Short mmCIF file of C-alpha atoms in Angstrom, two decimals:
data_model
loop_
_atom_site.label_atom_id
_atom_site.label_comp_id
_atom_site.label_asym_id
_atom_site.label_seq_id
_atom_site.Cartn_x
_atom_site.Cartn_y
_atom_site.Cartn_z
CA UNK A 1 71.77 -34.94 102.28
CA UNK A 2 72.65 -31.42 101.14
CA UNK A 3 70.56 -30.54 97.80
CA UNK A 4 72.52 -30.17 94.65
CA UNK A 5 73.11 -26.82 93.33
CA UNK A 6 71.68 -25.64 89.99
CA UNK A 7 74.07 -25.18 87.70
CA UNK A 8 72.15 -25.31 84.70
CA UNK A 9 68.87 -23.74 83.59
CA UNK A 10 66.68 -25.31 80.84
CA UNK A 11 63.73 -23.69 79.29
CA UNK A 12 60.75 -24.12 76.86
CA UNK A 13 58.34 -21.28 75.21
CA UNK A 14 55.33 -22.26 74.25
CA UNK A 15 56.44 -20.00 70.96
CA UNK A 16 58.85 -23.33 70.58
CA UNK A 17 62.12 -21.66 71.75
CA UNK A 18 63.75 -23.38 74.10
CA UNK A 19 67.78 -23.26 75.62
CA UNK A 20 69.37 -23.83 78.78
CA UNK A 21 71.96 -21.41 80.39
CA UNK A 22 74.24 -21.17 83.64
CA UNK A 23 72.49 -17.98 85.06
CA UNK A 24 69.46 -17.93 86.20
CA UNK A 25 69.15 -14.09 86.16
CA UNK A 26 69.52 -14.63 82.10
CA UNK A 27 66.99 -17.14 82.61
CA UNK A 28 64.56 -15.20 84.42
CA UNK A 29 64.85 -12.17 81.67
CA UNK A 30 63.60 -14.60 79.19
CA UNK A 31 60.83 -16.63 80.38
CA UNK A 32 60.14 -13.25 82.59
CA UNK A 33 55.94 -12.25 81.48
CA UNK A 34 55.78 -15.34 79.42
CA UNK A 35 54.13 -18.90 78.67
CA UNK A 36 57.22 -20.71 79.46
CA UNK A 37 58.35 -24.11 81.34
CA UNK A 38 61.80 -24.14 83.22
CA UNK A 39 63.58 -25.86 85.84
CA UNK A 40 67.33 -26.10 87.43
CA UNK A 41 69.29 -28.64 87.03
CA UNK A 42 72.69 -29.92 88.44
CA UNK A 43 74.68 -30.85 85.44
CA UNK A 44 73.98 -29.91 81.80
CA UNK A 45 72.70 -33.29 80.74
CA UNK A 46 69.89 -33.39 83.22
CA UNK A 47 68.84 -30.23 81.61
CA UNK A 48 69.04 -31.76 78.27
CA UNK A 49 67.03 -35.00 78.94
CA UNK A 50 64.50 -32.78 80.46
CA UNK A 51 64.23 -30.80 77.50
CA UNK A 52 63.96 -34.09 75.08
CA UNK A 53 61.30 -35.41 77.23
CA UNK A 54 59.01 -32.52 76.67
CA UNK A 55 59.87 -30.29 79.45
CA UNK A 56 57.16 -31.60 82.01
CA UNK A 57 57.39 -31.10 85.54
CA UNK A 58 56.90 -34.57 87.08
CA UNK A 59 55.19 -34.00 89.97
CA UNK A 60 52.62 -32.48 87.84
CA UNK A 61 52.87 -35.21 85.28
CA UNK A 62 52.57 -38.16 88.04
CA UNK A 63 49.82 -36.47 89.52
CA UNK A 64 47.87 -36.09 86.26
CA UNK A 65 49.17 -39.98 85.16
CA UNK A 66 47.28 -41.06 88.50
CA UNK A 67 44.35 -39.08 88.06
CA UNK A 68 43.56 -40.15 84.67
CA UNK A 69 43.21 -43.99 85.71
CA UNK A 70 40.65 -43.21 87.40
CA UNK A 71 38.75 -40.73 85.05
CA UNK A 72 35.22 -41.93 83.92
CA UNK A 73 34.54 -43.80 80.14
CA UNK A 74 33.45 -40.60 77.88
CA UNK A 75 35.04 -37.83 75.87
CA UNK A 76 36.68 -34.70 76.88
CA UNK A 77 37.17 -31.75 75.34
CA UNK A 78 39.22 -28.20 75.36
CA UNK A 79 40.34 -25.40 73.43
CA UNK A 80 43.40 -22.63 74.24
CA UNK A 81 45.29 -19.94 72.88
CA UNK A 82 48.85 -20.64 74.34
CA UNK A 83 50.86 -21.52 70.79
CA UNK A 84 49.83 -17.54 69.46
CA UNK A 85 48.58 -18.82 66.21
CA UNK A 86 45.12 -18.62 67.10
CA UNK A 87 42.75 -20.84 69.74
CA UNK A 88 42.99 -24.22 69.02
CA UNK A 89 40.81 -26.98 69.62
CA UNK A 90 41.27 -30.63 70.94
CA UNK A 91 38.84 -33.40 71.78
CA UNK A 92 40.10 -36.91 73.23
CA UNK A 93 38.98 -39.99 75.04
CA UNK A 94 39.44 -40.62 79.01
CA UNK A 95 43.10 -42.04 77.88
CA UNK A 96 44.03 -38.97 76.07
CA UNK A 97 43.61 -40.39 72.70
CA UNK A 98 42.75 -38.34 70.03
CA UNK A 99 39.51 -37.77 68.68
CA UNK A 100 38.98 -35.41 66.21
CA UNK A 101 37.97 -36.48 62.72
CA UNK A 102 40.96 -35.91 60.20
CA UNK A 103 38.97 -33.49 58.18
CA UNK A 104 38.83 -31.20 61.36
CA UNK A 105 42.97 -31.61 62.10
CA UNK A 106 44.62 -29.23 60.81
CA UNK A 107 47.65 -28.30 63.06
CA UNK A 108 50.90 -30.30 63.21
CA UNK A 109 49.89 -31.07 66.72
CA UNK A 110 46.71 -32.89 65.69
CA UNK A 111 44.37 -29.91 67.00
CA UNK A 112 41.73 -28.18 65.01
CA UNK A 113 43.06 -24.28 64.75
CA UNK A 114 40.85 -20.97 64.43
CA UNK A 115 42.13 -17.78 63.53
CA UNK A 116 40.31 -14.68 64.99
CA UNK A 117 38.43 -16.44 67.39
CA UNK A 118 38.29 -16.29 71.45
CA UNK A 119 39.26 -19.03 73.49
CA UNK A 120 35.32 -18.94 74.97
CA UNK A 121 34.12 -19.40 71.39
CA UNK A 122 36.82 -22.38 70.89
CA UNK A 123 35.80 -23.83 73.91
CA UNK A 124 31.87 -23.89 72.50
CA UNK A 125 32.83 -25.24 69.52
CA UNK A 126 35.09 -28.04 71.18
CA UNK A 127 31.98 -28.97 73.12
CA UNK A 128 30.11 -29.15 69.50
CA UNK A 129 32.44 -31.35 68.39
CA UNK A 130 32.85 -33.38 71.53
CA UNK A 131 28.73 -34.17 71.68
CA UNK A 132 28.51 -35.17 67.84
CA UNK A 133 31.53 -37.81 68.34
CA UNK A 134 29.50 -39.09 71.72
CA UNK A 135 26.34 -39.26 69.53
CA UNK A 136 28.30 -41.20 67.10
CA UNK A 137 29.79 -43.29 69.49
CA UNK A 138 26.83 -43.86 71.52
CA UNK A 139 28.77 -42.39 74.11
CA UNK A 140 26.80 -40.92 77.34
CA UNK A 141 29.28 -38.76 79.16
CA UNK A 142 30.92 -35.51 77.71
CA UNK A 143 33.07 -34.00 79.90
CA UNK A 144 34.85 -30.13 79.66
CA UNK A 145 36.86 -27.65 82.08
CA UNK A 146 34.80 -24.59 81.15
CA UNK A 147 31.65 -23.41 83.28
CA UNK A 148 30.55 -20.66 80.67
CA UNK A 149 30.31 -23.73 78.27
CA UNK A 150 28.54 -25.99 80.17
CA UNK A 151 26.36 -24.25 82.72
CA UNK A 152 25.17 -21.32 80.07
CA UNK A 153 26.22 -21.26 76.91
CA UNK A 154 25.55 -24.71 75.69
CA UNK A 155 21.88 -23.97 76.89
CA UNK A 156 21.94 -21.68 74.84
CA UNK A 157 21.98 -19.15 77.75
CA UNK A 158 23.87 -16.60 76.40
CA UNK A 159 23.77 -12.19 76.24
CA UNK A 160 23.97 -11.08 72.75
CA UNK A 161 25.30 -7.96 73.48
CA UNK A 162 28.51 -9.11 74.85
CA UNK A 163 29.38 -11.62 71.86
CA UNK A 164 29.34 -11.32 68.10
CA UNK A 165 26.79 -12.84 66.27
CA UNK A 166 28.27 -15.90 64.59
CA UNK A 167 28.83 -17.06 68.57
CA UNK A 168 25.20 -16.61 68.91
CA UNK A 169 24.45 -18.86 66.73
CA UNK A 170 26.82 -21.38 67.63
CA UNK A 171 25.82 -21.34 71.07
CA UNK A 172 22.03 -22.33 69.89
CA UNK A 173 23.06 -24.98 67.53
CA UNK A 174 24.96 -26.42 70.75
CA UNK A 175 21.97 -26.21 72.49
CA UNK A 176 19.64 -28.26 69.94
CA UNK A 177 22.53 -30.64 69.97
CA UNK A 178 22.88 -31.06 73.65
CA UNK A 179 19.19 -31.20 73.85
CA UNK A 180 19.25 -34.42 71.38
CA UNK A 181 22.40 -35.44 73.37
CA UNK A 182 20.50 -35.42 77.00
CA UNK A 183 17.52 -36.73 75.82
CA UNK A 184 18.74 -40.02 74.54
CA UNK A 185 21.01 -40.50 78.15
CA UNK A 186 23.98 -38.23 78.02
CA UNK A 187 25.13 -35.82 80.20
CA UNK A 188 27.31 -32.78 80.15
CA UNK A 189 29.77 -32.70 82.98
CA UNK A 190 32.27 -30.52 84.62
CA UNK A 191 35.87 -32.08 85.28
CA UNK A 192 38.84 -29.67 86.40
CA UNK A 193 41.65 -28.55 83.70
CA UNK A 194 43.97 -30.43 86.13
CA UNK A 195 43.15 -33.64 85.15
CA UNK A 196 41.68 -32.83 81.95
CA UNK A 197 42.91 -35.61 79.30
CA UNK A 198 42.47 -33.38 76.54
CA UNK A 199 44.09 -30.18 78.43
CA UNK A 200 45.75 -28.34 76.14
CA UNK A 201 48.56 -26.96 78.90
CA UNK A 202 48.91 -23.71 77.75
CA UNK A 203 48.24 -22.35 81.22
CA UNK A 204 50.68 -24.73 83.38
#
């Protein structure tokens, strides 16, 4: 059976702009050097639905669906810049549920936002949060999709010269709190952004 032709292209920025048009050169001069979702469709509908279901690709969405059954009983956590409005932060369960305190929500998409900070110094703080919810919860495995994080900086391994100081500091009160964290069971694990629960998607 002979594909269907694209007639239609739908888009999404992760600015929040979205649209669908009939050319794809128009198209391409829009989502052309930016965070952006689209996909061709056939008739204008399909393009529509696609749009009103979030703009996923469902390969990638299956894929991630199937993974997550199988992910292991802990909390995950992750932090990105994608929306522009700063790096945002976001810690869930292995289900994807939310689980960030209210008093630390403070985005309309139930992440915790920082202005002026780097993604690397999100991601620390993410893992912060993450390990004081697992104490809480009596919860032994923590689980991220940085390697800075987790293999130096949550050790407190970390150059001075190369980061400001208030990261510093962070990165040793992480340390203290992972040390607390490990010594009463829990461990600190590596999981790929791929099947991440608490991915923020700003890269896909």
């Amino acid at each position: 059976m002979a594909k269907a032709k694209n007639n239609y292209y739908a888009y999404k920025l992760v600015s929040g702009q979205s649209g669908i048009l009939d050319s794809w050169q128009e198209t391409e001069n829009i989502v052309k050097g930016k965070s952006a979702r689209y996909k061709g469709f056939a008739t204008k509908q399909e393009a529509q639905k696609w749009l009103e279901d979030g703009a996923n690709y469902e390969k990638g969405k299956i894929k991630k669906e199937k993974f997550q059954k199988k992910l292991e009983r802990g909390i995950y956590f992750d932090a990105g810049t994608g929306r522009g409005k700063g790096t945002e932060l976001k810690v869930t369960d292995e289900s994807g549920k939310n689980l960030l305190p209210k008093s630390k929500i403070n985005t309309e998409h139930q992440t915790h936002r920082l202005v002026a900070k780097t993604n690397n110094y999100g991601e620390l703080l993410a893992c912060k949060f993450a390990i004081e919810i697992a104490l809480r919860k009596k919860t032994k495995n923590v689980f991220g999709d940085s390697r800075l994080v987790i293999d130096y900086w949550s050790l407190g391994h970390i150059k001075a010269k190369n980061v400001d100081e208030e990261t510093v500091e962070l990165s040793m009160d992480v340390a203290v709190l992972r040390d607390k964290f490990e010594k009463s069971g829990g461990k600190l694990i590596h999981v790929s952004g791929d099947i991440n629960p608490a991915d923020l998607g700003f890269h896909r």
